[in-house]
mmCIF file of C-alpha atoms in Angstrom:
data_model
loop_
_atom_site.group_PDB
_atom_site.id
_atom_site.type_symbol
_atom_site.label_atom_id
_atom_site.label_comp_id
_atom_site.label_asym_id
_atom_site.label_seq_id
_atom_site.Cartn_x
_atom_site.Cartn_y
_atom_site.Cartn_z
ATOM 1 C CA UNK A 109 -14.299 -15.223 10.423
ATOM 2 C CA UNK A 110 -11.827 -15.257 7.571
ATOM 3 C CA UNK A 111 -12.531 -13.176 4.473
ATOM 4 C CA UNK A 112 -11.020 -13.486 1.016
ATOM 5 C CA UNK A 113 -10.066 -10.815 -1.498
ATOM 6 C CA UNK A 114 -9.057 -11.988 -4.982
ATOM 7 C CA UNK A 115 -7.283 -9.449 -7.174
ATOM 8 C CA UNK A 116 -6.796 -10.413 -10.820
ATOM 9 C CA UNK A 117 -3.175 -9.910 -11.856
ATOM 10 C CA UNK A 118 -2.229 -8.411 -15.206
ATOM 11 C CA UNK A 119 -1.537 -11.317 -17.557
ATOM 12 C CA UNK A 120 0.892 -9.403 -19.767
ATOM 13 C CA UNK A 121 3.296 -8.557 -16.932
ATOM 14 C CA UNK A 122 5.981 -10.552 -15.134
ATOM 15 C CA UNK A 123 5.301 -8.839 -11.805
ATOM 16 C CA UNK A 124 2.232 -9.076 -9.550
ATOM 17 C CA UNK A 125 0.370 -6.004 -10.842
ATOM 18 C CA UNK A 126 -3.335 -5.365 -10.374
ATOM 19 C CA UNK A 127 -5.816 -2.508 -10.673
ATOM 20 C CA UNK A 128 -7.806 -1.160 -7.751
ATOM 21 C CA UNK A 129 -10.342 1.630 -7.375
ATOM 22 C CA UNK A 130 -9.611 4.415 -4.891
ATOM 23 C CA UNK A 131 -12.011 6.181 -2.520
ATOM 24 C CA UNK A 132 -12.629 8.808 -5.221
ATOM 25 C CA UNK A 133 -13.380 6.230 -7.958
ATOM 26 C CA UNK A 134 -10.001 6.481 -9.670
ATOM 27 C CA UNK A 135 -8.302 3.394 -11.076
ATOM 28 C CA UNK A 136 -4.651 2.913 -10.189
ATOM 29 C CA UNK A 137 -2.185 0.189 -11.057
ATOM 30 C CA UNK A 138 -0.551 -1.393 -7.987
ATOM 31 C CA UNK A 139 2.454 -3.669 -7.550
ATOM 32 C CA UNK A 140 2.510 -6.139 -4.647
ATOM 33 C CA UNK A 141 6.152 -6.059 -3.458
ATOM 34 C CA UNK A 142 7.245 -8.554 -0.811
ATOM 35 C CA UNK A 143 10.593 -6.787 -0.473
ATOM 36 C CA UNK A 144 9.216 -3.342 0.310
ATOM 37 C CA UNK A 145 8.788 -1.970 3.835
ATOM 38 C CA UNK A 146 7.002 1.211 2.743
ATOM 39 C CA UNK A 147 4.408 1.856 0.011
ATOM 40 C CA UNK A 148 5.755 4.156 -2.710
ATOM 41 C CA UNK A 149 3.851 6.342 -5.157
ATOM 42 C CA UNK A 150 5.744 6.185 -8.471
ATOM 43 C CA UNK A 151 3.524 8.083 -10.873
ATOM 44 C CA UNK A 152 3.130 11.811 -11.458
ATOM 45 C CA UNK A 153 2.413 14.380 -8.762
ATOM 46 C CA UNK A 154 -0.619 15.567 -10.709
ATOM 47 C CA UNK A 155 -2.184 12.098 -10.756
ATOM 48 C CA UNK A 156 -1.372 11.680 -7.048
ATOM 49 C CA UNK A 157 -3.342 14.839 -6.234
ATOM 50 C CA UNK A 158 -6.300 13.644 -8.334
ATOM 51 C CA UNK A 159 -6.281 10.120 -6.880
ATOM 52 C CA UNK A 160 -5.687 11.187 -3.265
ATOM 53 C CA UNK A 161 -7.052 14.747 -2.866
ATOM 54 C CA UNK A 162 -7.232 14.303 0.914
ATOM 55 C CA UNK A 163 -3.577 13.212 1.277
ATOM 56 C CA UNK A 164 -1.743 14.931 4.115
ATOM 57 C CA UNK A 165 1.937 15.843 3.733
ATOM 58 C CA UNK A 166 3.804 14.872 6.913
ATOM 59 C CA UNK A 167 6.966 16.287 8.439
ATOM 60 C CA UNK A 168 8.580 12.842 8.340
ATOM 61 C CA UNK A 169 10.683 11.705 5.384
ATOM 62 C CA UNK A 170 11.698 8.307 3.990
ATOM 63 C CA UNK A 171 15.038 7.130 2.604
ATOM 64 C CA UNK A 172 14.056 5.515 -0.693
ATOM 65 C CA UNK A 173 16.384 2.961 -2.230
ATOM 66 C CA UNK A 174 16.132 -0.102 -4.423
ATOM 67 C CA UNK A 175 15.265 1.625 -7.682
ATOM 68 C CA UNK A 176 18.722 1.348 -9.179
ATOM 69 C CA UNK A 177 19.644 4.869 -8.120
ATOM 70 C CA UNK A 178 21.459 6.165 -5.091
ATOM 71 C CA UNK A 179 19.195 6.427 -2.046
ATOM 72 C CA UNK A 180 17.214 9.653 -1.820
ATOM 73 C CA UNK A 181 15.161 11.314 0.894
ATOM 74 C CA UNK A 182 11.517 11.686 -0.174
ATOM 75 C CA UNK A 183 8.303 13.074 1.281
ATOM 76 C CA UNK A 184 5.797 10.960 3.188
ATOM 77 C CA UNK A 185 2.048 11.445 2.891
ATOM 78 C CA UNK A 186 -0.789 9.985 4.917
ATOM 79 C CA UNK A 187 -3.808 8.726 2.980
ATOM 80 C CA UNK A 188 -6.821 8.714 5.349
ATOM 81 C CA UNK A 189 -8.592 5.797 3.613
ATOM 82 C CA UNK A 190 -7.231 3.353 1.015
ATOM 83 C CA UNK A 191 -9.185 0.379 -0.354
ATOM 84 C CA UNK A 192 -8.431 -2.832 -2.137
ATOM 85 C CA UNK A 193 -11.590 -4.233 -3.747
ATOM 86 C CA UNK A 194 -12.765 -7.120 -5.839
ATOM 87 C CA UNK A 195 -16.315 -7.913 -6.979
ATOM 88 C CA UNK A 196 -17.272 -9.360 -3.584
ATOM 89 C CA UNK A 197 -14.997 -7.941 -0.878
ATOM 90 C CA UNK A 198 -13.302 -4.784 0.282
ATOM 91 C CA UNK A 199 -10.251 -4.386 2.494
ATOM 92 C CA UNK A 200 -9.711 -0.948 4.026
ATOM 93 C CA UNK A 201 -6.462 0.577 5.255
ATOM 94 C CA UNK A 202 -6.738 3.712 7.371
ATOM 95 C CA UNK A 203 -3.925 6.240 7.612
ATOM 96 C CA UNK A 204 -1.830 4.588 4.927
ATOM 97 C CA UNK A 205 1.583 6.241 4.943
ATOM 98 C CA UNK A 206 3.296 6.308 1.570
ATOM 99 C CA UNK A 207 6.597 7.619 0.308
ATOM 100 C CA UNK A 208 6.433 9.646 -2.888
ATOM 101 C CA UNK A 209 8.821 9.514 -5.776
ATOM 102 C CA UNK A 210 6.927 11.452 -8.402
ATOM 103 C CA UNK A 211 7.457 10.513 -12.028
ATOM 104 C CA UNK A 212 9.485 7.333 -11.473
ATOM 105 C CA UNK A 213 7.910 5.523 -14.455
ATOM 106 C CA UNK A 214 8.315 2.170 -12.738
ATOM 107 C CA UNK A 215 5.455 0.445 -14.563
ATOM 108 C CA UNK A 216 2.840 1.100 -11.862
ATOM 109 C CA UNK A 217 1.301 3.955 -9.932
ATOM 110 C CA UNK A 218 1.703 2.583 -6.409
ATOM 111 C CA UNK A 219 3.954 -0.063 -4.876
ATOM 112 C CA UNK A 220 2.240 -1.791 -1.965
ATOM 113 C CA UNK A 221 4.665 -3.006 0.684
ATOM 114 C CA UNK A 222 4.716 -6.378 2.382
ATOM 115 C CA UNK A 223 4.422 -4.554 5.730
ATOM 116 C CA UNK A 224 0.818 -3.603 4.873
ATOM 117 C CA UNK A 225 -0.157 -7.272 4.896
ATOM 118 C CA UNK A 226 1.612 -8.790 7.911
ATOM 119 C CA UNK A 227 -1.704 -9.581 9.658
ATOM 120 C CA UNK A 228 -2.986 -11.382 6.541
ATOM 121 C CA UNK A 229 -2.114 -14.327 4.349
ATOM 122 C CA UNK A 230 -1.232 -13.511 0.757
ATOM 123 C CA UNK A 231 -0.999 -16.095 -2.025
ATOM 124 C CA UNK A 232 -0.432 -15.830 -5.727
ATOM 125 C CA UNK A 233 -2.577 -18.422 -7.439
ATOM 126 C CA UNK A 234 -1.399 -19.525 -10.869
ATOM 127 C CA UNK A 235 -2.453 -23.149 -11.432
ATOM 128 C CA UNK A 236 -5.520 -23.901 -13.543
ATOM 129 C CA UNK A 237 -6.362 -20.221 -14.021
ATOM 130 C CA UNK A 238 -6.495 -18.125 -17.178
ATOM 131 C CA UNK A 239 -5.191 -15.180 -15.174
ATOM 132 C CA UNK A 240 -3.101 -15.314 -12.016
ATOM 133 C CA UNK A 241 -4.734 -13.975 -8.862
ATOM 134 C CA UNK A 242 -3.381 -12.338 -5.717
ATOM 135 C CA UNK A 243 -5.494 -13.828 -2.942
ATOM 136 C CA UNK A 244 -5.550 -12.069 0.426
ATOM 137 C CA UNK A 245 -7.078 -13.890 3.400
ATOM 138 C CA UNK A 246 -7.893 -11.499 6.238
ATOM 139 C CA UNK A 247 -9.990 -11.290 9.402
ATOM 140 C CA UNK A 248 -10.935 -7.608 9.794
ATOM 141 C CA UNK A 249 -12.554 -5.230 7.318
ATOM 142 C CA UNK A 250 -10.361 -2.347 8.501
ATOM 143 C CA UNK A 251 -6.650 -2.216 9.303
ATOM 144 C CA UNK A 252 -4.832 0.852 10.560
ATOM 145 C CA UNK A 253 -1.337 1.748 9.488
ATOM 146 C CA UNK A 254 1.323 3.091 11.828
ATOM 147 C CA UNK A 255 4.903 4.174 11.281
ATOM 148 C CA UNK A 256 8.107 3.134 12.968
ATOM 149 C CA UNK A 257 10.652 5.944 13.070
ATOM 150 C CA UNK A 258 14.351 5.349 12.630
ATOM 151 C CA UNK A 259 16.291 5.025 15.858
ATOM 152 C CA UNK A 260 19.311 6.700 14.219
ATOM 153 C CA UNK A 261 17.794 9.530 12.173
ATOM 154 C CA UNK A 262 15.143 11.878 13.593
ATOM 155 C CA UNK A 263 11.963 12.285 11.513
ATOM 156 C CA UNK A 264 12.920 9.454 9.154
ATOM 157 C CA UNK A 265 10.389 6.652 8.733
ATOM 158 C CA UNK A 266 11.971 3.216 9.013
ATOM 159 C CA UNK A 267 8.882 1.238 7.949
ATOM 160 C CA UNK A 268 5.130 0.965 8.325
ATOM 161 C CA UNK A 269 3.107 -1.699 10.094
ATOM 162 C CA UNK A 270 -0.558 -2.616 10.313
ATOM 163 C CA UNK A 271 -2.820 -3.248 13.280
ATOM 164 C CA UNK A 272 -6.518 -3.722 13.925
ATOM 165 C CA UNK A 273 -8.597 -1.386 16.061
ATOM 166 C CA UNK A 274 -8.377 -3.767 19.010
ATOM 167 C CA UNK A 275 -4.596 -3.405 19.163
ATOM 168 C CA UNK A 276 -2.794 -0.470 20.721
ATOM 169 C CA UNK A 277 0.576 0.923 19.705
ATOM 170 C CA UNK A 278 3.013 3.573 20.810
ATOM 171 C CA UNK A 279 4.264 4.162 17.261
ATOM 172 C CA UNK A 280 1.043 5.375 15.683
ATOM 173 C CA UNK A 281 1.054 8.857 14.267
#
């Protein structure tokens, strides 16, 4: 049975930005990025530790590029539970792996990658609305996140992917 999550986008921004509430009742500003293969935390390290106190630093790293700087190698954390919520629905991601680039000042706290949503349909609704909406159509309440490691560089994450509990994978860490 298909479920629908409708996230109200910020009307004063030209990018698809929305607010969500984390497991520990903290509001964060997220950017939905169809060009990203890995979620990236862009705000301060202090806020990261408040928002995700149960985050686990992994041995793996990520080569971060696309911010107008030269690529850099950054840390990867695993967030045990991450939610997206609206007034009626909740979508849960377990073991969300995110790259961290503390203090980027990119206009949001967390960039959410397209690879988180490959088992879902995502639409941005603009017509006949006062505020645009990111609509996510999904089938499961919980999706797990796995990592794909680079075939050329040991301990470097290439991208993340999502799967439901019914699916098995050799890449999950």
